[in-house]
Amino acid sequence: MIEKIKASTSEKIIFIFILILGLFSLTSFLLLKDRCLFVKNYDPEKIKFKDPSNIAILNVGCGNVIIELYPEISPNGVARFKTLIKSKSYDDVAFHRVIKNKLVQAGDLEFGKKGNIDYGKIGTGKSGLGTIKSEIDKEFDYSKGSVGLARTQKYNTEDSQFFIILQDEPLYEGEFTPIGKVIYGIKVLEKIKYLDKSEYVLRPDFINSLRLFN
Amino acid sequence: MKLFKLILLCLFLFSNAYANTIYDLIKIPHLEIYNIKTDNKLRYLYAKQPFTIGLDNNINCFNSRKKDLEKKYVIIEKNLRRYSKDFLKKINLKYIVLCEDLSISGIGTAGIPDNIMKTLIVDIKFNEKYFERVLHHEVFHIINDTYKEIFDKEIWSSFNPSGFNYAKCSTCTKKIGLDTYLKTNGFITEYSRSTASEDMAEVFSHLMYGNIPDEIDPILKKKIEFIKKGISKIDKNFVL
């Protein structure tokens, strides 16, 4: 005959605690796995823009980043950006340089394309359209979300690479050509993959598409 | 002890790569913004900690006390505000780094100009007597480095008395006196005799500081005209 043993109160408490812990761990695992969970995905079709011809939609893993372009500040820089967008050159290009809470950089069309990444040369690639002159004379507030064209240590070497800053960078004024500002979806960029020990990302995230709104 | 090491290891493992914007721009570590809201867009930075830069780490400078910085900043800004935004852009000067006990290869110096990085490092503790004039002296080195063809050393040297030769470098001589000669003989200070570029910088700084001697010899007169002409080629609106 099997004797039925009743669980003591403390045993019941431990059992409930383990059950809750198990449930908590499972939900945390599922929630944390989805890095885009709390990121709002903006639909540009539902937004009214003042100047739709100067709106660019950058689509990445966690959703859309809506950028307003400023041709009056940097006509040549914006023209180059638009040219590359129209030719869909930025699609499948890596965010090769990402610094947590500081900036994301992409646009190496030569060494940063999905399936054709060259980690030894990424960041040095060209678009084939040649370099353009820096446009840094006009005043510009490099606040969080500003988009600028990357260059080498020398001026007038801007080409296809661009960066978006995730914090205010007042020292960038007069250094880098500003082309626009993120007006919706900056949080999407905060989810771009970065490394703790290096600015250059191995197995990086990619741009899904970059299109002009109009 | 083990726990301490573990905590240190954890801190190391979980700390993010700290990207310093200032370092990215001018390649000098341990700097912070002192003031960037200036009319002529000069950006004043200060050393938060000592830093070492240059080939073989031969340039050293140390951080200053807040009070010293505040006192010297007023003087430096007052002098450098005389250079307009447009002029500074033309000569490639944008960042002023404030620190003290600046030395290059162990030799103390008032400033280190670098027109490529658009930077002038200033030793805020340099000789009080000549501090303001020396600021302009260092600015001239930026001008000279950016416009070598205008400030041709051979043309300049041809003004000197026959038989005179400069030293091979500014630190290759003991002629380092900065007192303005009462009686000039082609040179405005003893340091002017060191190299052509230092000679030009001494003349320029005296012009900027406004302490050209009342009586000047014909050689120095030619040198002054040469500097004035050169500066007007860069910016005809510059008031010297």
Short mmCIF file of C-alpha atoms in Angstrom, two decimals:
data_model
loop_
_atom_site.label_atom_id
_atom_site.label_comp_id
_atom_site.label_asym_id
_atom_site.label_seq_id
_atom_site.Cartn_x
_atom_site.Cartn_y
_atom_site.Cartn_z
CA MET A 1 0.00 0.00 0.00
CA ILE A 2 1.34 3.36 -1.00
CA GLU A 3 1.22 5.92 1.69
CA LYS A 4 0.07 9.31 0.46
CA ILE A 5 2.42 12.04 1.66
CA LYS A 6 1.12 15.57 1.81
CA ALA A 7 3.46 18.32 0.65
CA SER A 8 4.46 20.71 3.38
CA THR A 9 3.79 24.47 3.01
CA SER A 10 7.44 25.25 2.34
CA GLU A 11 7.58 22.58 -0.38
CA LYS A 12 4.49 24.11 -2.00
CA ILE A 13 6.09 27.57 -1.92
CA ILE A 14 9.29 26.24 -3.54
CA PHE A 15 7.24 24.46 -6.22
CA ILE A 16 5.27 27.61 -7.03
CA PHE A 17 8.48 29.66 -7.07
CA ILE A 18 10.15 27.24 -9.51
CA LEU A 19 7.03 27.29 -11.69
CA ILE A 20 6.95 31.10 -11.79
CA LEU A 21 10.71 31.23 -12.46
CA GLY A 22 10.31 28.78 -15.33
CA LEU A 23 7.47 30.77 -16.87
CA PHE A 24 9.38 34.04 -16.41
CA SER A 25 12.50 32.58 -18.06
CA LEU A 26 10.51 31.25 -21.00
CA THR A 27 8.69 34.50 -21.67
CA SER A 28 11.87 36.52 -21.22
CA PHE A 29 13.65 34.28 -23.70
CA LEU A 30 10.88 34.66 -26.25
CA LEU A 31 10.57 38.41 -25.73
CA LEU A 32 14.30 39.13 -25.73
CA LYS A 33 14.80 37.12 -28.89
CA ASP A 34 12.62 39.61 -30.73
CA ARG A 35 14.81 42.72 -30.60
CA CYS A 36 12.22 44.73 -32.50
CA LEU A 37 9.43 44.04 -30.01
CA PHE A 38 9.11 47.57 -28.59
CA VAL A 39 10.09 49.41 -31.76
CA LYS A 40 7.37 51.24 -33.62
CA ASN A 41 7.30 50.69 -37.36
CA TYR A 42 6.13 53.86 -39.11
CA ASP A 43 4.09 53.63 -42.27
CA PRO A 44 5.02 56.59 -44.50
CA GLU A 45 1.69 56.34 -46.30
CA LYS A 46 -0.05 57.38 -43.09
CA ILE A 47 2.11 60.46 -42.56
CA LYS A 48 1.62 63.85 -44.20
CA PHE A 49 4.92 65.39 -45.28
CA LYS A 50 5.54 69.07 -46.00
CA ASP A 51 7.78 68.26 -48.95
CA PRO A 52 7.24 64.64 -50.05
CA SER A 53 9.85 64.97 -52.80
CA ASN A 54 12.56 65.20 -50.16
CA ILE A 55 11.55 62.21 -48.08
CA ALA A 56 13.55 58.97 -48.13
CA ILE A 57 12.40 55.70 -46.57
CA LEU A 58 15.16 53.49 -45.22
CA ASN A 59 13.86 50.02 -44.47
CA VAL A 60 15.89 47.83 -42.12
CA GLY A 61 15.27 44.81 -39.89
CA CYS A 62 13.07 46.53 -37.30
CA GLY A 63 11.11 48.73 -39.69
CA ASN A 64 11.17 52.06 -41.49
CA VAL A 65 13.38 55.05 -40.85
CA ILE A 66 11.95 58.19 -42.42
CA ILE A 67 14.52 60.76 -43.48
CA GLU A 68 13.86 64.33 -44.55
CA LEU A 69 16.48 65.53 -47.02
CA TYR A 70 17.84 69.09 -47.11
CA PRO A 71 18.86 70.02 -50.67
CA GLU A 72 18.98 73.70 -49.71
CA ILE A 73 21.83 72.95 -47.28
CA SER A 74 23.81 70.52 -49.41
CA PRO A 75 22.50 70.41 -53.02
CA ASN A 76 25.27 68.19 -54.36
CA GLY A 77 25.24 65.81 -51.40
CA VAL A 78 21.47 65.33 -51.57
CA ALA A 79 21.61 64.97 -55.37
CA ARG A 80 24.21 62.19 -55.04
CA PHE A 81 22.15 60.45 -52.33
CA LYS A 82 19.02 60.61 -54.48
CA THR A 83 20.86 59.30 -57.54
CA LEU A 84 22.03 56.24 -55.61
CA ILE A 85 18.58 55.71 -54.09
CA LYS A 86 16.93 55.85 -57.52
CA SER A 87 19.33 53.22 -58.85
CA LYS A 88 18.55 51.06 -55.76
CA SER A 89 22.28 50.95 -55.06
CA TYR A 90 21.82 50.99 -51.29
CA ASP A 91 19.67 47.86 -51.19
CA ASP A 92 21.39 44.96 -49.38
CA VAL A 93 24.28 47.16 -48.26
CA ALA A 94 25.74 46.61 -44.78
CA PHE A 95 25.75 48.87 -41.75
CA HIS A 96 29.46 48.18 -41.54
CA ARG A 97 30.37 50.76 -38.88
CA VAL A 98 28.11 50.92 -35.86
CA ILE A 99 28.90 52.51 -32.51
CA LYS A 100 26.33 51.89 -29.82
CA ASN A 101 24.25 55.00 -29.05
CA LYS A 102 26.54 57.09 -31.28
CA LEU A 103 26.19 56.35 -34.97
CA VAL A 104 25.41 53.89 -37.71
CA GLN A 105 27.24 54.05 -41.01
CA ALA A 106 26.44 52.32 -44.29
CA GLY A 107 26.78 52.83 -48.02
CA ASP A 108 29.94 51.03 -49.09
CA LEU A 109 28.61 49.87 -52.44
CA GLU A 110 31.83 48.16 -53.46
CA PHE A 111 32.78 46.09 -50.42
CA GLY A 112 29.60 46.13 -48.33
CA LYS A 113 27.02 44.33 -50.47
CA LYS A 114 25.25 41.28 -49.05
CA GLY A 115 26.92 38.15 -50.36
CA ASN A 116 29.96 40.08 -51.48
CA ILE A 117 31.32 41.57 -48.27
CA ASP A 118 35.05 42.14 -48.05
CA TYR A 119 35.85 42.62 -44.35
CA GLY A 120 39.41 43.65 -45.18
CA LYS A 121 38.32 46.56 -47.34
CA ILE A 122 34.86 47.48 -46.08
CA GLY A 123 34.54 51.22 -45.56
CA THR A 124 36.91 52.06 -48.41
CA GLY A 125 34.66 51.18 -51.34
CA LYS A 126 33.52 53.54 -54.06
CA SER A 127 30.28 54.06 -55.95
CA GLY A 128 31.91 54.53 -59.32
CA LEU A 129 30.40 58.00 -59.63
CA GLY A 130 33.46 59.77 -58.24
CA THR A 131 33.79 61.96 -55.18
CA ILE A 132 31.92 65.19 -54.56
CA LYS A 133 32.89 68.40 -52.79
CA SER A 134 32.17 68.82 -49.08
CA GLU A 135 29.29 71.18 -48.38
CA ILE A 136 30.04 72.38 -44.90
CA ASP A 137 29.73 76.16 -45.02
CA LYS A 138 26.08 76.46 -44.06
CA GLU A 139 25.08 76.27 -40.41
CA PHE A 140 23.62 72.93 -39.38
CA ASP A 141 22.66 71.56 -36.00
CA TYR A 142 24.06 68.05 -35.81
CA SER A 143 21.46 66.82 -33.34
CA LYS A 144 20.39 63.20 -32.83
CA GLY A 145 19.07 61.72 -36.07
CA SER A 146 21.13 63.90 -38.39
CA VAL A 147 22.28 62.24 -41.58
CA GLY A 148 25.66 63.14 -43.08
CA LEU A 149 27.93 61.98 -45.83
CA ALA A 150 31.02 60.14 -44.65
CA ARG A 151 34.43 61.05 -46.02
CA THR A 152 38.10 60.16 -45.58
CA GLN A 153 40.36 62.35 -43.42
CA LYS A 154 40.35 64.81 -46.33
CA TYR A 155 37.53 67.08 -47.41
CA ASN A 156 35.92 66.71 -50.85
CA THR A 157 36.08 62.91 -50.69
CA GLU A 158 32.37 62.27 -50.10
CA ASP A 159 30.91 59.52 -52.28
CA SER A 160 28.19 57.04 -51.30
CA GLN A 161 28.75 56.30 -47.61
CA PHE A 162 26.49 58.01 -45.11
CA PHE A 163 26.04 57.99 -41.37
CA ILE A 164 23.18 58.71 -39.01
CA ILE A 165 24.01 59.92 -35.52
CA LEU A 166 22.24 58.53 -32.47
CA GLN A 167 23.33 61.36 -30.16
CA ASP A 168 24.00 65.08 -30.56
CA GLU A 169 27.39 65.75 -32.16
CA PRO A 170 27.95 69.54 -32.25
CA LEU A 171 31.56 69.09 -33.40
CA TYR A 172 30.38 67.54 -36.66
CA GLU A 173 29.15 70.94 -37.88
CA GLY A 174 31.62 72.21 -40.42
CA GLU A 175 33.26 68.80 -40.66
CA PHE A 176 30.75 66.61 -42.47
CA THR A 177 28.25 67.35 -45.23
CA PRO A 178 24.74 67.16 -43.75
CA ILE A 179 22.09 65.76 -46.08
CA GLY A 180 19.08 65.32 -43.84
CA LYS A 181 17.53 64.28 -40.58
CA VAL A 182 15.55 61.28 -39.35
CA ILE A 183 12.04 62.49 -38.59
CA TYR A 184 10.51 59.13 -37.67
CA GLY A 185 11.95 55.78 -36.62
CA ILE A 186 15.25 56.63 -34.92
CA LYS A 187 14.63 53.72 -32.50
CA VAL A 188 14.85 51.34 -35.45
CA LEU A 189 18.48 52.38 -35.88
CA GLU A 190 19.25 51.81 -32.20
CA LYS A 191 18.58 48.11 -32.85
CA ILE A 192 21.17 47.80 -35.63
CA LYS A 193 23.80 45.21 -34.72
CA TYR A 194 26.96 46.53 -33.07
CA LEU A 195 29.99 45.00 -31.41
CA ASP A 196 31.24 45.98 -27.98
CA LYS A 197 34.90 45.90 -28.89
CA SER A 198 34.99 47.21 -32.43
CA GLU A 199 33.34 49.89 -34.52
CA TYR A 200 33.41 47.59 -37.54
CA VAL A 201 30.78 44.88 -37.42
CA LEU A 202 31.32 41.28 -38.40
CA ARG A 203 28.18 39.68 -39.84
CA PRO A 204 26.45 43.09 -39.90
CA ASP A 205 22.83 44.10 -40.41
CA PHE A 206 21.85 45.23 -43.90
CA ILE A 207 19.66 47.86 -45.49
CA ASN A 208 16.63 46.08 -46.93
CA SER A 209 15.75 48.98 -49.18
CA LEU A 210 16.16 52.73 -49.47
CA ARG A 211 13.57 54.55 -51.56
CA LEU A 212 12.35 58.04 -52.23
CA PHE A 213 8.77 58.59 -51.05
CA ASN A 214 7.77 60.31 -54.29
CA MET B 1 41.04 39.60 -4.12
CA LYS B 2 39.53 37.03 -6.48
CA LEU B 3 36.18 38.78 -6.25
CA PHE B 4 37.86 42.10 -7.06
CA LYS B 5 39.53 40.58 -10.13
CA LEU B 6 36.20 39.09 -11.21
CA ILE B 7 34.47 42.47 -10.92
CA LEU B 8 37.27 44.10 -12.92
CA LEU B 9 37.02 41.41 -15.58
CA CYS B 10 33.25 41.87 -15.79
CA LEU B 11 33.66 45.64 -16.16
CA PHE B 12 36.17 45.09 -18.95
CA LEU B 13 33.99 42.57 -20.74
CA PHE B 14 30.83 44.61 -20.57
CA SER B 15 32.18 48.11 -21.22
CA ASN B 16 31.38 49.47 -24.67
CA ALA B 17 33.91 50.63 -27.19
CA TYR B 18 34.07 54.33 -26.29
CA ALA B 19 34.21 56.34 -29.41
CA ASN B 20 35.56 59.76 -28.77
CA THR B 21 34.37 62.23 -31.38
CA ILE B 22 37.21 64.63 -30.69
CA TYR B 23 39.77 61.88 -31.10
CA ASP B 24 38.12 60.83 -34.36
CA LEU B 25 38.42 64.36 -35.66
CA ILE B 26 41.88 65.50 -34.53
CA LYS B 27 43.58 62.36 -33.23
CA ILE B 28 44.38 63.74 -29.79
CA PRO B 29 43.11 61.68 -26.84
CA HIS B 30 41.67 62.77 -23.49
CA LEU B 31 40.18 66.06 -24.68
CA GLU B 32 36.85 67.60 -23.82
CA ILE B 33 34.98 70.60 -25.12
CA TYR B 34 35.77 73.87 -23.35
CA ASN B 35 33.80 76.19 -25.62
CA ILE B 36 32.60 75.77 -29.18
CA LYS B 37 30.12 78.61 -29.31
CA THR B 38 32.43 81.26 -30.64
CA ASP B 39 31.80 83.92 -33.29
CA ASN B 40 34.66 82.80 -35.49
CA LYS B 41 33.79 79.10 -35.03
CA LEU B 42 37.06 78.25 -33.28
CA ARG B 43 36.53 75.21 -31.10
CA TYR B 44 38.30 75.33 -27.76
CA LEU B 45 39.12 71.97 -26.23
CA TYR B 46 41.02 71.16 -23.05
CA ALA B 47 43.00 68.20 -21.80
CA LYS B 48 41.07 66.28 -19.17
CA GLN B 49 44.06 64.03 -18.64
CA PRO B 50 47.68 64.20 -19.84
CA PHE B 51 48.10 63.10 -23.44
CA THR B 52 50.88 61.81 -25.62
CA ILE B 53 50.83 62.01 -29.41
CA GLY B 54 53.16 62.28 -32.37
CA LEU B 55 55.77 60.09 -33.96
CA ASP B 56 57.32 57.89 -31.27
CA ASN B 57 54.92 59.56 -28.79
CA ASN B 58 57.25 62.54 -28.61
CA ILE B 59 54.62 65.20 -27.90
CA ASN B 60 53.36 65.45 -24.33
CA CYS B 61 51.00 67.80 -22.59
CA PHE B 62 49.24 67.83 -19.23
CA ASN B 63 45.83 68.78 -17.94
CA SER B 64 45.37 72.09 -16.16
CA ARG B 65 43.46 73.27 -13.12
CA LYS B 66 40.03 74.69 -13.88
CA LYS B 67 40.99 78.10 -12.48
CA ASP B 68 44.07 78.33 -14.71
CA LEU B 69 42.02 77.36 -17.74
CA GLU B 70 39.37 79.96 -17.00
CA LYS B 71 41.97 82.68 -16.58
CA LYS B 72 43.94 81.85 -19.73
CA TYR B 73 40.92 81.11 -21.90
CA VAL B 74 39.83 84.75 -21.61
CA ILE B 75 43.24 85.92 -22.84
CA ILE B 76 43.49 83.36 -25.62
CA GLU B 77 39.96 83.96 -26.88
CA LYS B 78 40.48 87.74 -26.81
CA ASN B 79 43.52 87.38 -29.07
CA LEU B 80 42.21 84.71 -31.41
CA ARG B 81 38.85 86.38 -31.97
CA ARG B 82 40.78 88.81 -34.18
CA TYR B 83 40.91 86.10 -36.83
CA SER B 84 37.62 85.92 -38.71
CA LYS B 85 35.78 82.69 -39.49
CA ASP B 86 36.63 83.09 -43.19
CA PHE B 87 40.30 83.74 -42.50
CA LEU B 88 40.54 80.75 -40.17
CA LYS B 89 38.97 78.57 -42.82
CA LYS B 90 41.47 79.79 -45.39
CA ILE B 91 44.43 79.01 -43.16
CA ASN B 92 43.04 75.67 -41.86
CA LEU B 93 42.68 76.43 -38.17
CA LYS B 94 39.65 75.22 -36.27
CA TYR B 95 40.63 73.55 -32.98
CA ILE B 96 42.53 75.11 -30.09
CA VAL B 97 43.74 72.58 -27.54
CA LEU B 98 44.45 73.98 -24.09
CA CYS B 99 46.91 72.13 -21.85
CA GLU B 100 50.11 72.81 -19.94
CA ASP B 101 53.77 71.79 -19.85
CA LEU B 102 53.67 71.10 -23.56
CA SER B 103 56.84 69.51 -24.85
CA ILE B 104 58.14 67.97 -28.02
CA SER B 105 60.93 65.42 -27.63
CA GLY B 106 61.44 66.73 -24.11
CA ILE B 107 61.85 70.37 -25.18
CA GLY B 108 59.24 72.76 -23.82
CA THR B 109 57.29 74.71 -26.41
CA ALA B 110 54.57 77.36 -26.44
CA GLY B 111 52.47 75.72 -29.09
CA ILE B 112 52.31 73.01 -31.68
CA PRO B 113 50.53 73.96 -34.90
CA ASP B 114 49.12 71.34 -37.26
CA ASN B 115 47.36 72.77 -40.28
CA ILE B 116 46.50 69.30 -41.59
CA MET B 117 44.46 68.49 -38.48
CA LYS B 118 43.43 72.18 -38.24
CA THR B 119 44.72 72.20 -34.69
CA LEU B 120 46.86 74.42 -32.51
CA ILE B 121 47.94 73.01 -29.16
CA VAL B 122 48.64 75.83 -26.71
CA ASP B 123 50.62 75.59 -23.48
CA ILE B 124 48.56 77.84 -21.22
CA LYS B 125 51.46 78.10 -18.76
CA PHE B 126 53.97 79.33 -21.34
CA ASN B 127 56.01 82.41 -20.50
CA GLU B 128 53.51 84.94 -19.07
CA LYS B 129 55.45 87.92 -20.41
CA TYR B 130 55.14 86.92 -24.04
CA PHE B 131 52.07 84.73 -23.88
CA GLU B 132 49.73 86.87 -25.99
CA ARG B 133 52.27 87.66 -28.69
CA VAL B 134 53.35 84.04 -28.88
CA LEU B 135 49.75 83.00 -29.65
CA HIS B 136 49.97 84.99 -32.89
CA HIS B 137 53.43 83.57 -33.52
CA GLU B 138 51.95 80.07 -33.44
CA VAL B 139 49.01 81.07 -35.63
CA PHE B 140 51.53 82.29 -38.19
CA HIS B 141 53.06 78.82 -38.36
CA ILE B 142 49.63 77.52 -39.38
CA ILE B 143 49.40 80.28 -42.02
CA ASN B 144 52.92 79.56 -43.24
CA ASP B 145 52.36 75.80 -43.42
CA THR B 146 49.17 76.31 -45.42
CA TYR B 147 50.66 78.91 -47.77
CA LYS B 148 54.30 77.89 -48.18
CA GLU B 149 54.43 79.35 -51.69
CA ILE B 150 53.44 82.81 -50.47
CA PHE B 151 55.92 82.86 -47.61
CA ASP B 152 58.89 81.65 -49.60
CA LYS B 153 61.88 81.07 -47.36
CA GLU B 154 64.46 81.85 -50.04
CA ILE B 155 62.94 85.22 -50.85
CA TRP B 156 62.75 85.97 -47.13
CA SER B 157 66.34 84.92 -46.51
CA SER B 158 67.51 87.16 -49.35
CA PHE B 159 66.48 90.19 -47.23
CA ASN B 160 69.06 89.30 -44.56
CA PRO B 161 72.51 90.87 -44.27
CA SER B 162 75.02 89.12 -46.54
CA GLY B 163 76.80 86.24 -44.90
CA PHE B 164 73.98 85.57 -42.43
CA ASN B 165 72.74 82.00 -42.17
CA TYR B 166 69.87 80.65 -40.10
CA ALA B 167 70.32 77.57 -37.93
CA LYS B 168 69.24 74.20 -39.33
CA CYS B 169 66.18 74.10 -37.08
CA SER B 170 64.48 76.20 -34.41
CA THR B 171 65.78 73.94 -31.64
CA CYS B 172 69.29 73.67 -33.14
CA THR B 173 70.32 77.02 -31.70
CA LYS B 174 70.63 78.79 -28.38
CA LYS B 175 69.18 81.98 -29.89
CA ILE B 176 65.84 81.78 -28.17
CA GLY B 177 65.43 85.23 -26.57
CA LEU B 178 61.96 86.68 -27.10
CA ASP B 179 62.66 90.26 -25.98
CA THR B 180 62.00 92.80 -28.72
CA TYR B 181 65.24 94.45 -29.81
CA LEU B 182 65.38 98.14 -29.10
CA LYS B 183 67.77 98.52 -32.00
CA THR B 184 66.92 96.18 -34.82
CA ASN B 185 69.43 95.00 -37.37
CA GLY B 186 67.24 92.99 -39.72
CA PHE B 187 65.81 90.96 -36.84
CA ILE B 188 63.17 91.80 -34.28
CA THR B 189 64.17 89.35 -31.53
CA GLU B 190 67.02 86.95 -30.89
CA TYR B 191 64.71 84.05 -31.71
CA SER B 192 64.19 85.60 -35.16
CA ARG B 193 67.73 84.52 -35.97
CA SER B 194 66.92 80.82 -35.53
CA THR B 195 65.12 79.96 -38.80
CA ALA B 196 63.36 81.80 -41.63
CA SER B 197 59.99 80.50 -40.54
CA GLU B 198 60.52 81.57 -36.91
CA ASP B 199 61.75 84.94 -38.15
CA MET B 200 58.56 85.42 -40.17
CA ALA B 201 56.43 84.30 -37.21
CA GLU B 202 58.22 86.78 -34.93
CA VAL B 203 57.57 89.66 -37.34
CA PHE B 204 53.94 88.65 -37.79
CA SER B 205 53.35 88.31 -34.05
CA HIS B 206 54.83 91.75 -33.39
CA LEU B 207 52.55 93.19 -36.07
CA MET B 208 49.53 91.50 -34.51
CA TYR B 209 50.48 92.41 -30.96
CA GLY B 210 51.30 95.95 -32.01
CA ASN B 211 54.78 96.26 -30.57
CA ILE B 212 56.92 96.94 -33.61
CA PRO B 213 59.78 99.20 -32.47
CA ASP B 214 59.49 102.84 -33.41
CA GLU B 215 62.74 102.80 -35.30
CA ILE B 216 63.22 99.96 -37.70
CA ASP B 217 66.05 99.24 -40.08
CA PRO B 218 65.54 98.87 -43.88
CA ILE B 219 65.82 95.04 -43.75
CA LEU B 220 63.13 94.70 -41.13
CA LYS B 221 61.03 97.18 -43.08
CA LYS B 222 61.23 94.88 -46.13
CA LYS B 223 60.31 91.90 -43.98
CA ILE B 224 57.27 93.68 -42.57
CA GLU B 225 56.09 94.59 -46.07
CA PHE B 226 56.63 91.00 -47.19
CA ILE B 227 54.43 89.66 -44.36
CA LYS B 228 51.74 92.28 -44.97
CA LYS B 229 51.65 91.54 -48.71
CA GLY B 230 51.54 87.79 -48.07
CA ILE B 231 48.64 88.07 -45.64
CA SER B 232 46.69 90.32 -48.01
CA LYS B 233 47.11 87.68 -50.73
CA ILE B 234 45.30 85.23 -48.45
CA ASP B 235 42.62 87.66 -47.31
CA LYS B 236 42.58 91.24 -48.47
CA ASN B 237 40.18 92.15 -45.68
CA PHE B 238 42.53 91.00 -42.94
CA VAL B 239 43.59 93.90 -40.76
CA LEU B 240 47.22 93.64 -39.74
#
